[in-house]
Short mmCIF file of C-alpha atoms and ligand atoms in Angstrom, two decimals:
data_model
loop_
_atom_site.label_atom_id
_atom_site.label_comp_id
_atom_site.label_asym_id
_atom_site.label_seq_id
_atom_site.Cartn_x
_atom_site.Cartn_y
_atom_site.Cartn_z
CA UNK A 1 -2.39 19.02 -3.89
CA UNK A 2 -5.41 19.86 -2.20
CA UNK A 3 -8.37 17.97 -0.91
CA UNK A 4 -11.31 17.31 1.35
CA UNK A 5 -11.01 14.06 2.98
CA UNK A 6 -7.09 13.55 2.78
CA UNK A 7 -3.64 15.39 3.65
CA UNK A 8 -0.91 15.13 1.51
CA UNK A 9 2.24 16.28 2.44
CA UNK A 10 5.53 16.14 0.41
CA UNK A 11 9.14 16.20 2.44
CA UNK A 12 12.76 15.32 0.89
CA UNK A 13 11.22 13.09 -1.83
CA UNK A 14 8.73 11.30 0.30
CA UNK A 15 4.82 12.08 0.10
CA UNK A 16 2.86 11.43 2.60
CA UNK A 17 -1.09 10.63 2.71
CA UNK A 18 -3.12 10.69 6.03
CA UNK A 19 -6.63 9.78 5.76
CA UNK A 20 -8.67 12.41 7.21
CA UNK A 21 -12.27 11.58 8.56
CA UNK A 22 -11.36 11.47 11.96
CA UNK A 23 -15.21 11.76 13.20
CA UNK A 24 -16.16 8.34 11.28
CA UNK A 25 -12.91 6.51 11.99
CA UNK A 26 -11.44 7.41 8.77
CA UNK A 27 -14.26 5.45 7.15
CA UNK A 28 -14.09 5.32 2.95
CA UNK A 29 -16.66 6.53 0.87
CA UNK A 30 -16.49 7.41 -2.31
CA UNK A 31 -15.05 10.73 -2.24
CA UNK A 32 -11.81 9.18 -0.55
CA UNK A 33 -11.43 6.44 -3.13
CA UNK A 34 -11.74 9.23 -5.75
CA UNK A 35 -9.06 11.65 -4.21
CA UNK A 36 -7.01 8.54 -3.37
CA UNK A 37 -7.28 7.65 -6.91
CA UNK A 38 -5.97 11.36 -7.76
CA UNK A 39 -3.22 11.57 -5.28
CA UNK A 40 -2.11 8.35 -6.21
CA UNK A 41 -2.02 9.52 -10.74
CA UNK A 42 -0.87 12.67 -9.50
CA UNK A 43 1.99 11.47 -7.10
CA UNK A 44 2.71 8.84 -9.87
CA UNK A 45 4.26 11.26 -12.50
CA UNK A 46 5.86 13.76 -10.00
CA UNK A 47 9.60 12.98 -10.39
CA UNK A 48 10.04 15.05 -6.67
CA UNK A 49 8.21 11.96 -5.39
CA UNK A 50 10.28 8.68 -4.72
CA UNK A 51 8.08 7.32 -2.05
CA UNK A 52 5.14 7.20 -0.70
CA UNK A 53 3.48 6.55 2.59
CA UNK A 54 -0.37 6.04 3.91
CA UNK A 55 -1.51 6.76 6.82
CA UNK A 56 -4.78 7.31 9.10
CA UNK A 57 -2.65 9.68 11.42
CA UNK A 58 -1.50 8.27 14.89
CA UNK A 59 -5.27 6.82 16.48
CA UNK A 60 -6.49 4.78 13.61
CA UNK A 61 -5.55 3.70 9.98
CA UNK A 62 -9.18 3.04 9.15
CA UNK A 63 -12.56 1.88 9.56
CA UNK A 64 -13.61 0.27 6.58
CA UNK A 65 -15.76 1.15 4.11
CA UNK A 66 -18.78 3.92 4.62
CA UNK A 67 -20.95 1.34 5.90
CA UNK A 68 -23.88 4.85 5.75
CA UNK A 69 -23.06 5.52 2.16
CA UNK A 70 -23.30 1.81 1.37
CA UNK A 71 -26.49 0.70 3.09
CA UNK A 72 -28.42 2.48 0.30
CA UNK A 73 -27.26 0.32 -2.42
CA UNK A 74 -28.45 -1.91 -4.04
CA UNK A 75 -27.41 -4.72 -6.64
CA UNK A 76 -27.83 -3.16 -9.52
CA UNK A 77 -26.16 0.14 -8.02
CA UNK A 78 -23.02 -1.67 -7.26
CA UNK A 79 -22.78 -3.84 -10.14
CA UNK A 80 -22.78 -0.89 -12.73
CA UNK A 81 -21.32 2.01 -10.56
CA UNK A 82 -17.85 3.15 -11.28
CA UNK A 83 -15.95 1.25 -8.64
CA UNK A 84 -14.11 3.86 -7.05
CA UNK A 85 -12.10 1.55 -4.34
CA UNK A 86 -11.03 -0.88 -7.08
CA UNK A 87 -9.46 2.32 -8.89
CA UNK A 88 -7.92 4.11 -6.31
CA UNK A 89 -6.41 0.35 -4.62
CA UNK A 90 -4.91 -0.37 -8.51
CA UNK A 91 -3.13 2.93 -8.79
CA UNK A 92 -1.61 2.99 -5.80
CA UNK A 93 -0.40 -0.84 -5.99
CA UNK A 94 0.64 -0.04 -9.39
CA UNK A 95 3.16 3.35 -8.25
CA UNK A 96 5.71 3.34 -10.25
CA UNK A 97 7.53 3.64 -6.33
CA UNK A 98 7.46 2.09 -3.15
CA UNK A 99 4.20 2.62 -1.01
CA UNK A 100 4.42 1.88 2.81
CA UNK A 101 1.27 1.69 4.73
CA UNK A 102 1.78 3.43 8.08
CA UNK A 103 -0.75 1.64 10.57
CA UNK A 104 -2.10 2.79 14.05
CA UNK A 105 -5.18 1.47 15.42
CA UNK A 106 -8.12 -0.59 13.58
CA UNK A 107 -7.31 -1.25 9.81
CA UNK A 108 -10.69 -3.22 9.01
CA UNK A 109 -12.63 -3.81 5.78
CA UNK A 110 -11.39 -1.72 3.34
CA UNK A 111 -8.95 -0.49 5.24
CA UNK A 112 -7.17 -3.51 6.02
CA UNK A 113 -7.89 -3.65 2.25
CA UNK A 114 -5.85 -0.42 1.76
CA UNK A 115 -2.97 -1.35 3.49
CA UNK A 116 -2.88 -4.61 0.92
CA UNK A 117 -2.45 -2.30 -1.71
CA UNK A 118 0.66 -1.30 -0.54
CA UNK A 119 3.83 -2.64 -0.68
CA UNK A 120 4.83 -2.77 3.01
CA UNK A 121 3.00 -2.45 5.96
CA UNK A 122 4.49 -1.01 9.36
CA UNK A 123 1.77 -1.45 12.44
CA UNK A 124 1.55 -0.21 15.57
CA UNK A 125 1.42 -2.78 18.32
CA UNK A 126 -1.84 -1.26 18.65
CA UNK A 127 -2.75 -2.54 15.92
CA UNK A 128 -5.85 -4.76 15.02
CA UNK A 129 -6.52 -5.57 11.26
CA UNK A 130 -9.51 -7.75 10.20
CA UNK A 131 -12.34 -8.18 7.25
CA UNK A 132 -15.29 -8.02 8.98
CA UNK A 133 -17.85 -7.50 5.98
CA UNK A 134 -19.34 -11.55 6.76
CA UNK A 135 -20.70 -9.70 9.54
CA UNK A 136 -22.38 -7.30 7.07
CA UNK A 137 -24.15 -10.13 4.81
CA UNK A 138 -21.17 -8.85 2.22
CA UNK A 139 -17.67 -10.50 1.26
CA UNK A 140 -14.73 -8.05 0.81
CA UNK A 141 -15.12 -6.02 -1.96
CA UNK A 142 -11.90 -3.64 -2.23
CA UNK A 143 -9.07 -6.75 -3.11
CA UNK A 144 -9.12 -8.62 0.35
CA UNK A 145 -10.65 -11.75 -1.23
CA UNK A 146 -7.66 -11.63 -3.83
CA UNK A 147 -4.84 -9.79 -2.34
CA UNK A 148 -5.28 -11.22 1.19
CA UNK A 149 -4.75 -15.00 0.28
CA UNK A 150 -1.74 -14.21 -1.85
CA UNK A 151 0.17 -12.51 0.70
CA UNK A 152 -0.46 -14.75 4.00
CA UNK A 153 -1.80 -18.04 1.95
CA UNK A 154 -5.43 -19.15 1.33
CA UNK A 155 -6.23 -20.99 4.99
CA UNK A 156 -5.13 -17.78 6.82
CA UNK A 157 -7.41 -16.03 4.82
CA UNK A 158 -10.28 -17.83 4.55
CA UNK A 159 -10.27 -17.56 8.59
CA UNK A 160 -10.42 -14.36 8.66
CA UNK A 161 -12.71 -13.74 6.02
CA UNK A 162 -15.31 -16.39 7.11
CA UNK A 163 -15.11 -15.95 10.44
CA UNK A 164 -15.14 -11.58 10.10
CA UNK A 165 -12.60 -11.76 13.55
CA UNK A 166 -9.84 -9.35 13.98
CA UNK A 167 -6.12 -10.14 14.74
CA UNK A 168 -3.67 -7.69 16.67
CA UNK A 169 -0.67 -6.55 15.25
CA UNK A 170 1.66 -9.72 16.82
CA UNK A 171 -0.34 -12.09 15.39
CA UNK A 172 -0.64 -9.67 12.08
CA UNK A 173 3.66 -10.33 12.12
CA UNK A 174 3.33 -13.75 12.35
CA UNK A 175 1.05 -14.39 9.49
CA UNK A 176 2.88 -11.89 7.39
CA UNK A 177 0.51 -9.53 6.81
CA UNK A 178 2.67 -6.75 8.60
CA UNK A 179 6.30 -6.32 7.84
CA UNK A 180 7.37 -4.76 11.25
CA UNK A 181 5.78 -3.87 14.45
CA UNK A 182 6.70 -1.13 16.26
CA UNK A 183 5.41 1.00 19.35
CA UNK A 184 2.33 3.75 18.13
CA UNK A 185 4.53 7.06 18.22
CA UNK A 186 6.44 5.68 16.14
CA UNK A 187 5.31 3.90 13.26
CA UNK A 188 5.49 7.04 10.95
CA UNK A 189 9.05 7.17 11.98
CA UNK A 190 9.66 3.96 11.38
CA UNK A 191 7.66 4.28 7.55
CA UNK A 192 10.24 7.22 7.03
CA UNK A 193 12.91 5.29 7.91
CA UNK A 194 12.20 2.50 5.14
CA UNK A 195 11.06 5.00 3.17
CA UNK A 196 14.87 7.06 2.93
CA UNK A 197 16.43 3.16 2.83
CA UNK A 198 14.26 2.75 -0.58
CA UNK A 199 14.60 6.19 -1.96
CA UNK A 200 18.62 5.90 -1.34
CA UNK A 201 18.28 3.10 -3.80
CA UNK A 202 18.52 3.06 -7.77
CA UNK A 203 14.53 4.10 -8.61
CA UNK A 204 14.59 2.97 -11.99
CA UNK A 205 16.01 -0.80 -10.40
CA UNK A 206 13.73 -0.27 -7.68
CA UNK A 207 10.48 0.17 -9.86
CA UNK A 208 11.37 -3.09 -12.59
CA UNK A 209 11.83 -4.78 -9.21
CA UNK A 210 8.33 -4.00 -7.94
CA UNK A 211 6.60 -4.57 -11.58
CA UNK A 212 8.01 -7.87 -11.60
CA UNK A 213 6.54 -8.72 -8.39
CA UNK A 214 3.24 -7.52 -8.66
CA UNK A 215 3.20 -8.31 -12.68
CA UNK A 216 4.82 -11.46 -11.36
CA UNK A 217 1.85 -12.85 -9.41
CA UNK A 218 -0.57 -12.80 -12.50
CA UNK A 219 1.66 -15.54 -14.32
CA UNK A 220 2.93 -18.29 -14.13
CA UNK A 221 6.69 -19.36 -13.33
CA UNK A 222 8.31 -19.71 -16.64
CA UNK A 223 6.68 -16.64 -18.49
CA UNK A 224 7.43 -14.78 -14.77
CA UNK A 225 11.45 -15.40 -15.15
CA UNK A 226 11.41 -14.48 -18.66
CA UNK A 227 9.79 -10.86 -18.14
CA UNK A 228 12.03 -10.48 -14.93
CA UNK A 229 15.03 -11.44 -17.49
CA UNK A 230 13.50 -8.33 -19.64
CA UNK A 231 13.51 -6.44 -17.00
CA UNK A 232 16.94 -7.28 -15.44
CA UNK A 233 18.55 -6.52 -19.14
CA UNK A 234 16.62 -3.24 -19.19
CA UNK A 235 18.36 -1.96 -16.27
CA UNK A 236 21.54 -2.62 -18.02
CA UNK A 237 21.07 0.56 -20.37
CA UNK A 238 20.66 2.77 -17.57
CA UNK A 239 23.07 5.07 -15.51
CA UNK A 240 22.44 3.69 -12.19
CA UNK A 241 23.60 0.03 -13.45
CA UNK A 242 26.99 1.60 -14.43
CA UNK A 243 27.01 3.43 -11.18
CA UNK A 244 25.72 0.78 -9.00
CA UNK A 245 28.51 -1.65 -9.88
CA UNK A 246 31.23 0.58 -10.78
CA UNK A 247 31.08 2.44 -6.84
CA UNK A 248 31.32 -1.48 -5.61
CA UNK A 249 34.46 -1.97 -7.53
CA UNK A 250 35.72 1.55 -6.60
CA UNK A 251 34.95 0.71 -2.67
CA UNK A 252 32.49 3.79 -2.21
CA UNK A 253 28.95 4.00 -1.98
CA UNK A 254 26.87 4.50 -5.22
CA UNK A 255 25.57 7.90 -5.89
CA UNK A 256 21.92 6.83 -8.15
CA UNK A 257 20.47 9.35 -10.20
CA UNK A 258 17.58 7.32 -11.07
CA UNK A 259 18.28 7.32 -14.40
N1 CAA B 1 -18.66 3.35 8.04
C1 CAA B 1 -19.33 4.43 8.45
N2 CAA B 1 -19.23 4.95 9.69
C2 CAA B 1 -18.40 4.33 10.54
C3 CAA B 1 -17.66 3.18 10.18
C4 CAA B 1 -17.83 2.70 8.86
N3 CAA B 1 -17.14 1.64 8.40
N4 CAA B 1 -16.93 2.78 11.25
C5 CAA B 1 -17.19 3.65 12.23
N5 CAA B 1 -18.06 4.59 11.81
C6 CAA B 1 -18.63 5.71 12.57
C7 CAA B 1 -19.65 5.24 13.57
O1 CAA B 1 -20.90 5.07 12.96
C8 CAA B 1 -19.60 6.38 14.55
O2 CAA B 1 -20.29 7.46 14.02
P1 CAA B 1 -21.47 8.20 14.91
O3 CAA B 1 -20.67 8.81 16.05
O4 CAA B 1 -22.05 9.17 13.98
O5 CAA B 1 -22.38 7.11 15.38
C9 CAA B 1 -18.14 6.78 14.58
O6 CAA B 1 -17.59 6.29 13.35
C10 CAA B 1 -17.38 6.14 15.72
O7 CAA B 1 -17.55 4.74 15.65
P2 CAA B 1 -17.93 3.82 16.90
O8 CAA B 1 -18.79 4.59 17.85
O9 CAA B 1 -18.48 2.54 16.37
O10 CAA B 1 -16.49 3.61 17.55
P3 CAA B 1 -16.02 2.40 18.50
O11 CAA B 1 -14.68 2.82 18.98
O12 CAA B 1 -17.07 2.03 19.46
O13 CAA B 1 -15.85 1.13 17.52
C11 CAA B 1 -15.10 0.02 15.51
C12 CAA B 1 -14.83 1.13 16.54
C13 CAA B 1 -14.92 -1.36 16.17
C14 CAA B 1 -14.05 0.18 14.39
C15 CAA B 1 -16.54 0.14 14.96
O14 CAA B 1 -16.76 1.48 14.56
C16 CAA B 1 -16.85 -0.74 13.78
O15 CAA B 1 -17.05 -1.93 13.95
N6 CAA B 1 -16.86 -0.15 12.54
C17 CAA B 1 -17.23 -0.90 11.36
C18 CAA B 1 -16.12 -1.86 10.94
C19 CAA B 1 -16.53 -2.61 9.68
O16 CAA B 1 -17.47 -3.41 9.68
N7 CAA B 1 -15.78 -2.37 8.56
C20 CAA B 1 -16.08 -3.00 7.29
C21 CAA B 1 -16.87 -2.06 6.45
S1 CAA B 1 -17.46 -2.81 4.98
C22 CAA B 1 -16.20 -2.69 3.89
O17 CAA B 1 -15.11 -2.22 4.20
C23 CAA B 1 -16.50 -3.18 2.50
C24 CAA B 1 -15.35 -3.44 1.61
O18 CAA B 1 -14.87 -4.56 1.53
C25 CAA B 1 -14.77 -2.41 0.75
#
């Protein structure tokens, strides 16, 4: 898998993406959203792949958006273009896998937005994650108005997006926005590590799990626990349910085909 503005690596079942527009921070213009968009299809149907991790490499995650590439627009531009962020951000949230974001240095605008995407987020204690687009005269545009308040709560949000401030990555822990905090050198360690812990696990289980979540949040309670119920009796026709519980009654650790 080849491209211009990102790296994409596969090892032992786990594909990794750095960002790579080192000169402008990482910053994301529409070419990246479109060959995040194709990594992300692409990576989705490759059974070799059972995880995924994004990165900006070990100096910074990203800058935001292509503030050059958007101060050309205008309304009518934006309203009708093809929204290449909102494509790219819904296939990789929707991976039929785990995604980790892998965070060193500024993750701001959309790519704080980026990191919300995925399912996890490991940060350097480096770290520093805002949405600074009030500072722009714009709102965030890539998810953070929508994906922000559901993960740390609406009054954490609205803080940061009104006021356009940046946290560090302790404070980033405390609100929940990062998972784990760990020192620079070795966050991507650290995203392999969860990474291996996930893939170790049934896939099939593992992906129902993460549909329900995300599917989850777009419903309300009662119609949520039915479709998990679907879900949880799905997994009974598969090999890894048989496997999964009959290693616990043997004593011995499952062996999961994903299947
Ligand atoms: N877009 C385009 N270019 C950017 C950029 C961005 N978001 N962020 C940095 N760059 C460029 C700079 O213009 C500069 O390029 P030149 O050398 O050609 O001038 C280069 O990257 C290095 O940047 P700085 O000199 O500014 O580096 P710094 O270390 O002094 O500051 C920073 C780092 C605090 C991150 C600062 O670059 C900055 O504030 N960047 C913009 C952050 C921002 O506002 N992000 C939100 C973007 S809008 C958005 O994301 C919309 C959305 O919701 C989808």
């Amino acid at each position: 898998m080849t491209f211009e503005t990102l790296l994409v690596e596969i090892e032992e079942g786990i594909a990794t993406i750095t960002l790579n527009r080192p000169d402008v921070l990482n910053a994301l213009n529409s070419q990246v959203f479109n060959e995040l968009a194709e990594a992300a299809e692409n990576l989705s149907v490759d059974d070799s792949v059972r995880a995924v991790i994004i990165t900006g490499g070990d100096k910074i995650f990203a800058a935001g958006a292509d503030i050059k590439e958007m101060v050309l627009l205008g309304a009518v531009d934006v309203a009708t273009g093809l929204r290449p962020s909102k494509i790219a951000f819904e296939r990789l949230e929707n991976m039929p896998k785990p995604v980790i974001a892998a965070i060193n240095g500024y993750a701001l605008g959309g790519g704080c937005e980026l990191t919300l995407a995925a399912d996890v987020r490991i940060a350097a204690d480096n770290a520093q994650f805002g949405l600074p687009e009030i500072k722009l005269g714009i709102l965030p545009g890539g998810g953070g108005t929508q994906r922000l308040p559901r993960l740390i709560g609406a009054g954490k949000a609205k803080e940061l997006i009104f006021s356009g401030d940046l946290i560090n990555a302790e404070e980033a822990l405390r609100v929940g926005l990062v998972n784990k905090v760990v020192p620079p050198d070795q966050v991507l360690a650290e995203a392999r590590k969860m990474a291996e812990k996930f893939v170790s696990r049934g896939a099939v289980a593992l992906s129902l799990a993460k549909t329900c979540i995300n599917e989850g949040q777009r419903m309300d309670l009662e119609i949520g626990l039915e479709y998990e119920h679907k879900c949880f009796s799905l997994l009974f026709a598969t090999e890894d349910q048989k496997e999964g519980m009959k290693a616990f009654v043997e004593k011995r650790k499952p062996n999961f085909q994903g299947k």
